[in-house]
Structure formats: C-alpha cells, structure tokens
PDB file of C-alpha atoms in Angstrom:
ATOM      1  CA  MET A   1       0.068   0.041  -0.086  1.00 53.00           C
ATOM      2  CA  ALA A   2       1.639   3.282  -1.222  1.00 58.00           C
ATOM      3  CA  PHE A   3       0.396   6.846  -0.480  1.00 56.00           C
ATOM      4  CA  HIS A   4       1.155   9.776  -2.498  1.00 54.00           C
ATOM      5  CA  ILE A   5       0.534  12.989  -0.910  1.00 57.00           C
ATOM      6  CA  HIS A   6       0.371  15.969  -3.508  1.00 54.00           C
ATOM      7  CA  HIS A   7       1.708  19.230  -2.278  1.00 58.00           C
ATOM      8  CA  ASP A   8       0.941  22.170  -3.911  1.00 56.00           C
ATOM      9  CA  ASN A   9       4.099  24.467  -4.150  1.00 55.00           C
ATOM     10  CA  GLU A  10       2.630  27.696  -4.934  1.00 58.00           C
ATOM     11  CA  GLY A  11       4.366  29.525  -2.357  1.00 58.00           C
ATOM     12  CA  ASP A  12       7.592  27.536  -2.197  1.00 59.00           C
ATOM     13  CA  ASP A  13      10.341  29.281  -4.193  1.00 69.00           C
ATOM     14  CA  PHE A  14      13.182  26.836  -3.419  1.00 70.00           C
ATOM     15  CA  PRO A  15      13.158  23.305  -4.737  1.00 72.00           C
ATOM     16  CA  VAL A  16      14.147  20.495  -2.575  1.00 74.00           C
ATOM     17  CA  SER A  17      18.038  19.831  -2.534  1.00 74.00           C
ATOM     18  CA  ALA A  18      19.664  16.457  -1.827  1.00 77.00           C
ATOM     19  CA  GLU A  19      23.212  17.845  -1.611  1.00 81.00           C
ATOM     20  CA  ILE A  20      25.040  18.390   1.657  1.00 82.00           C
ATOM     21  CA  ASN A  21      25.819  22.036   2.625  1.00 84.00           C
ATOM     22  CA  VAL A  22      29.647  21.829   3.220  1.00 85.00           C
ATOM     23  CA  THR A  23      30.055  25.709   4.433  1.00 88.00           C
ATOM     24  CA  PRO A  24      29.811  24.430   8.209  1.00 88.00           C
ATOM     25  CA  PHE A  25      32.285  21.831   7.601  1.00 90.00           C
ATOM     26  CA  ILE A  26      34.656  24.341   6.076  1.00 92.00           C
ATOM     27  CA  ASP A  27      34.233  26.507   9.199  1.00 92.00           C
ATOM     28  CA  ILE A  28      35.057  23.988  11.353  1.00 93.00           C
ATOM     29  CA  MET A  29      38.163  23.003   9.500  1.00 93.00           C
ATOM     30  CA  LEU A  30      39.281  26.652   9.379  1.00 94.00           C
ATOM     31  CA  VAL A  31      38.917  26.919  13.123  1.00 93.00           C
ATOM     32  CA  LEU A  32      40.677  23.609  13.738  1.00 93.00           C
ATOM     33  CA  LEU A  33      43.562  24.728  11.376  1.00 92.00           C
ATOM     34  CA  ILE A  34      44.058  27.803  13.336  1.00 91.00           C
ATOM     35  CA  ILE A  35      44.046  26.015  16.684  1.00 89.00           C
ATOM     36  CA  PHE A  36      46.719  23.641  15.563  1.00 85.00           C
ATOM     37  CA  MET A  37      48.721  26.650  13.835  1.00 86.00           C
ATOM     38  CA  VAL A  38      48.895  28.213  17.342  1.00 83.00           C
ATOM     39  CA  ALA A  39      49.386  25.027  19.324  1.00 78.00           C
ATOM     40  CA  ALA A  40      52.129  23.468  17.187  1.00 74.00           C
ATOM     41  CA  PRO A  41      54.816  26.105  18.142  1.00 69.00           C
ATOM     42  CA  LEU A  42      53.963  25.820  21.740  1.00 63.00           C
ATOM     43  CA  ALA A  43      54.342  22.095  21.903  1.00 57.00           C
ATOM     44  CA  THR A  44      58.339  22.375  21.014  1.00 53.00           C
ATOM     45  CA  VAL A  45      59.207  24.608  24.020  1.00 45.00           C
ATOM     46  CA  ASP A  46      59.804  21.589  26.261  1.00 49.00           C
ATOM     47  CA  VAL A  47      62.345  19.854  24.187  1.00 44.00           C
ATOM     48  CA  PRO A  48      65.632  19.609  26.115  1.00 51.00           C
ATOM     49  CA  LEU A  49      68.609  20.834  24.241  1.00 41.00           C
ATOM     50  CA  ASP A  50      72.290  20.405  24.426  1.00 46.00           C
ATOM     51  CA  LEU A  51      73.609  23.233  22.094  1.00 46.00           C
ATOM     52  CA  PRO A  52      76.680  22.733  20.292  1.00 50.00           C
ATOM     53  CA  VAL A  53      79.514  25.297  20.150  1.00 63.00           C
ATOM     54  CA  SER A  54      79.172  27.532  17.030  1.00 64.00           C
ATOM     55  CA  SER A  55      81.182  27.161  13.934  1.00 66.00           C
ATOM     56  CA  ALA A  56      80.044  30.070  12.101  1.00 68.00           C
ATOM     57  CA  GLU A  57      82.348  32.359  10.571  1.00 71.00           C
ATOM     58  CA  ALA A  58      82.925  35.352  12.761  1.00 68.00           C
ATOM     59  CA  GLN A  59      81.302  38.612  11.396  1.00 67.00           C
ATOM     60  CA  PRO A  60      83.529  41.581  10.960  1.00 68.00           C
ATOM     61  CA  ALA A  61      83.066  44.121  14.095  1.00 65.00           C
ATOM     62  CA  PRO A  62      82.425  47.700  13.706  1.00 68.00           C
ATOM     63  CA  ALA A  63      85.220  50.343  14.177  1.00 70.00           C
ATOM     64  CA  GLU A  64      83.969  51.121  17.535  1.00 78.00           C
ATOM     65  CA  PRO A  65      81.434  48.489  18.701  1.00 83.00           C
ATOM     66  CA  ILE A  66      79.164  49.066  21.781  1.00 85.00           C
ATOM     67  CA  VAL A  67      79.479  46.375  24.215  1.00 85.00           C
ATOM     68  CA  MET A  68      77.544  45.592  26.988  1.00 88.00           C
ATOM     69  CA  SER A  69      79.129  42.919  29.544  1.00 87.00           C
ATOM     70  CA  ILE A  70      77.319  41.024  32.377  1.00 86.00           C
ATOM     71  CA  GLN A  71      79.456  39.870  35.185  1.00 85.00           C
ATOM     72  CA  PRO A  72      78.981  36.819  37.198  1.00 85.00           C
ATOM     73  CA  ASP A  73      77.610  38.949  39.942  1.00 88.00           C
ATOM     74  CA  ARG A  74      75.059  40.391  37.628  1.00 88.00           C
ATOM     75  CA  SER A  75      76.810  43.943  37.300  1.00 87.00           C
ATOM     76  CA  TRP A  76      76.749  45.524  33.988  1.00 89.00           C
ATOM     77  CA  TYR A  77      79.309  47.120  32.138  1.00 87.00           C
ATOM     78  CA  ILE A  78      79.234  49.473  28.962  1.00 87.00           C
ATOM     79  CA  GLY A  79      82.615  49.111  27.502  1.00 83.00           C
ATOM     80  CA  ASP A  80      85.056  49.345  30.547  1.00 82.00           C
ATOM     81  CA  ARG A  81      82.903  51.260  32.828  1.00 84.00           C
ATOM     82  CA  ALA A  82      80.419  49.609  35.418  1.00 86.00           C
ATOM     83  CA  ILE A  83      76.965  51.352  35.105  1.00 88.00           C
ATOM     84  CA  ASP A  84      73.984  51.274  37.351  1.00 89.00           C
ATOM     85  CA  ARG A  85      70.786  49.758  35.727  1.00 85.00           C
ATOM     86  CA  ALA A  86      68.962  53.005  35.742  1.00 88.00           C
ATOM     87  CA  ALA A  87      71.716  54.654  33.918  1.00 88.00           C
ATOM     88  CA  LEU A  88      71.713  52.160  31.139  1.00 87.00           C
ATOM     89  CA  GLY A  89      69.895  54.316  28.725  1.00 87.00           C
ATOM     90  CA  ALA A  90      72.172  57.397  29.160  1.00 89.00           C
ATOM     91  CA  ALA A  91      75.423  55.372  28.841  1.00 89.00           C
ATOM     92  CA  ILE A  92      74.414  53.522  25.623  1.00 88.00           C
ATOM     93  CA  ASP A  93      72.927  56.850  24.102  1.00 88.00           C
ATOM     94  CA  ALA A  94      76.296  58.415  24.776  1.00 88.00           C
ATOM     95  CA  ARG A  95      78.229  55.778  23.298  1.00 86.00           C
ATOM     96  CA  SER A  96      75.870  55.541  20.191  1.00 86.00           C
ATOM     97  CA  ASP A  97      75.221  59.217  19.883  1.00 86.00           C
ATOM     98  CA  GLY A  98      71.564  58.740  20.360  1.00 85.00           C
ATOM     99  CA  ASN A  99      71.446  56.371  17.260  1.00 87.00           C
ATOM    100  CA  HIS A 100      68.883  53.574  18.149  1.00 87.00           C
ATOM    101  CA  ASP A 101      69.710  51.532  15.137  1.00 87.00           C
ATOM    102  CA  ALA A 102      73.248  50.882  16.473  1.00 88.00           C
ATOM    103  CA  ARG A 103      73.998  47.319  17.095  1.00 88.00           C
ATOM    104  CA  ILE A 104      74.588  46.452  20.765  1.00 89.00           C
ATOM    105  CA  PHE A 105      76.959  43.434  21.338  1.00 86.00           C
ATOM    106  CA  VAL A 106      76.050  41.785  24.646  1.00 87.00           C
ATOM    107  CA  ARG A 107      78.795  39.434  26.272  1.00 85.00           C
ATOM    108  CA  ALA A 108      77.704  37.444  29.288  1.00 83.00           C
ATOM    109  CA  ASP A 109      79.520  35.131  31.586  1.00 82.00           C
ATOM    110  CA  LYS A 110      78.464  31.411  31.060  1.00 78.00           C
ATOM    111  CA  THR A 111      77.582  31.117  34.794  1.00 84.00           C
ATOM    112  CA  ILE A 112      75.052  33.580  34.883  1.00 84.00           C
ATOM    113  CA  PRO A 113      71.410  32.505  34.730  1.00 89.00           C
ATOM    114  CA  TYR A 114      69.315  32.901  31.629  1.00 88.00           C
ATOM    115  CA  GLU A 115      67.245  35.244  33.542  1.00 90.00           C
ATOM    116  CA  ALA A 116      69.957  37.820  34.128  1.00 89.00           C
ATOM    117  CA  LEU A 117      70.538  37.785  30.342  1.00 89.00           C
ATOM    118  CA  MET A 118      67.031  38.270  29.293  1.00 91.00           C
ATOM    119  CA  GLU A 119      66.826  41.277  32.064  1.00 92.00           C
ATOM    120  CA  ALA A 120      69.656  42.904  30.263  1.00 91.00           C
ATOM    121  CA  MET A 121      68.103  42.390  26.857  1.00 91.00           C
ATOM    122  CA  ASP A 122      64.648  43.609  28.098  1.00 93.00           C
ATOM    123  CA  ALA A 123      66.528  46.738  29.342  1.00 92.00           C
ATOM    124  CA  LEU A 124      67.985  47.585  26.168  1.00 91.00           C
ATOM    125  CA  ARG A 125      64.632  46.870  24.291  1.00 92.00           C
ATOM    126  CA  ALA A 126      63.018  49.220  26.706  1.00 92.00           C
ATOM    127  CA  GLN A 127      65.631  52.003  25.746  1.00 90.00           C
ATOM    128  CA  GLY A 128      64.841  51.473  22.110  1.00 90.00           C
ATOM    129  CA  TYR A 129      67.811  49.404  21.022  1.00 90.00           C
ATOM    130  CA  LEU A 130      66.502  46.457  19.226  1.00 90.00           C
ATOM    131  CA  LYS A 131      69.576  45.398  17.274  1.00 89.00           C
ATOM    132  CA  ILE A 132      71.225  43.207  19.851  1.00 88.00           C
ATOM    133  CA  SER A 133      74.083  40.631  19.038  1.00 85.00           C
ATOM    134  CA  LEU A 134      75.316  37.878  21.487  1.00 83.00           C
ATOM    135  CA  VAL A 135      78.855  37.557  21.732  1.00 77.00           C
ATOM    136  CA  GLY A 136      80.536  33.999  22.234  1.00 74.00           C
ATOM    137  CA  LEU A 137      83.753  32.273  21.911  1.00 70.00           C
ATOM    138  CA  ASP A 138      84.806  30.597  18.513  1.00 64.00           C
ATOM    139  CA  GLY A 139      84.295  27.024  18.876  1.00 61.00           C
ATOM    140  CA  GLY A 140      86.124  26.157  15.776  1.00 54.00           C
ATOM    141  CA  ASP A 141      85.183  23.017  13.954  1.00 48.00           C
ATOM    142  CA  ALA A 142      82.272  21.344  15.826  1.00 43.00           C
ATOM    143  CA  THR A 143      82.419  18.019  14.314  1.00 42.00           C
TER     144      THR A 143
END
C-alpha cells in the first residue's frame, strides 16, 4: 500500500536539494587549522637541548662596537665602565650618539642564569635598542 501526498508548491520558491551543505564543515576545518597553527609551536618548547659550539664564521666587528658585559655577580658594564641599571639608557645613548639603530654586542659570563641575560636584553629593548648581538667564543670545527 503506497500513499502519494500531493503538495501544492505555490508559495515555495526553493526546490528540494539532496546535496550536503559543506559550508559548516569548512568553517570547522578553518577553526581547527588555526588552533593547530597556534598550538604546534608551543608544543616544541619543552624539548631539552644540548646546544653545540658555534662553527659559524666570525662577522667583522664595527670600528667602535658598543659592548655590554654582564659579570657573574650580575653587574653591567658598557665598554670598561660599570653602570647602574637606571643609567643604562644614558650610557648607551652617549656611546651611540643617540642612534637607536646601532648594534649592541652583549657579552655574558656563562655562569649567569638565563634570567639575568633576559633582564639585560629587556632593558636594552625598553631603551629602544632592538639590534642586539650575542657574543660568544669561536668554537672552531664542531664536528
């Protein structure tokens, strides 16, 4: 026994479609893509590293480099002169003639904590010096 119900489609402008609307699926995939793009770099932070000695060629130093040194007692030096942390901006401005594009070479004793190095780099960045190079010993051939 079959029934056939006849609908009068006078007010219906849209025909019935049997196709799947993929727009919500695309939206979900884009959201997942963004989540994985943000989460993937964060997943590599906990990887333990034993960094090798650098075997890169030494770059030529400028005629009068601006060198900031960090001693094991966490004291800061610009060139040969010890400076107070509050006087960092004035000391570097005097050496660079106020040129904030000058490269600052940072030397740090290998026994200082990483936190002390970051404090110095943050202080340089706060003074407007963004070109910072870390100085290390030439390790020769690291093979």
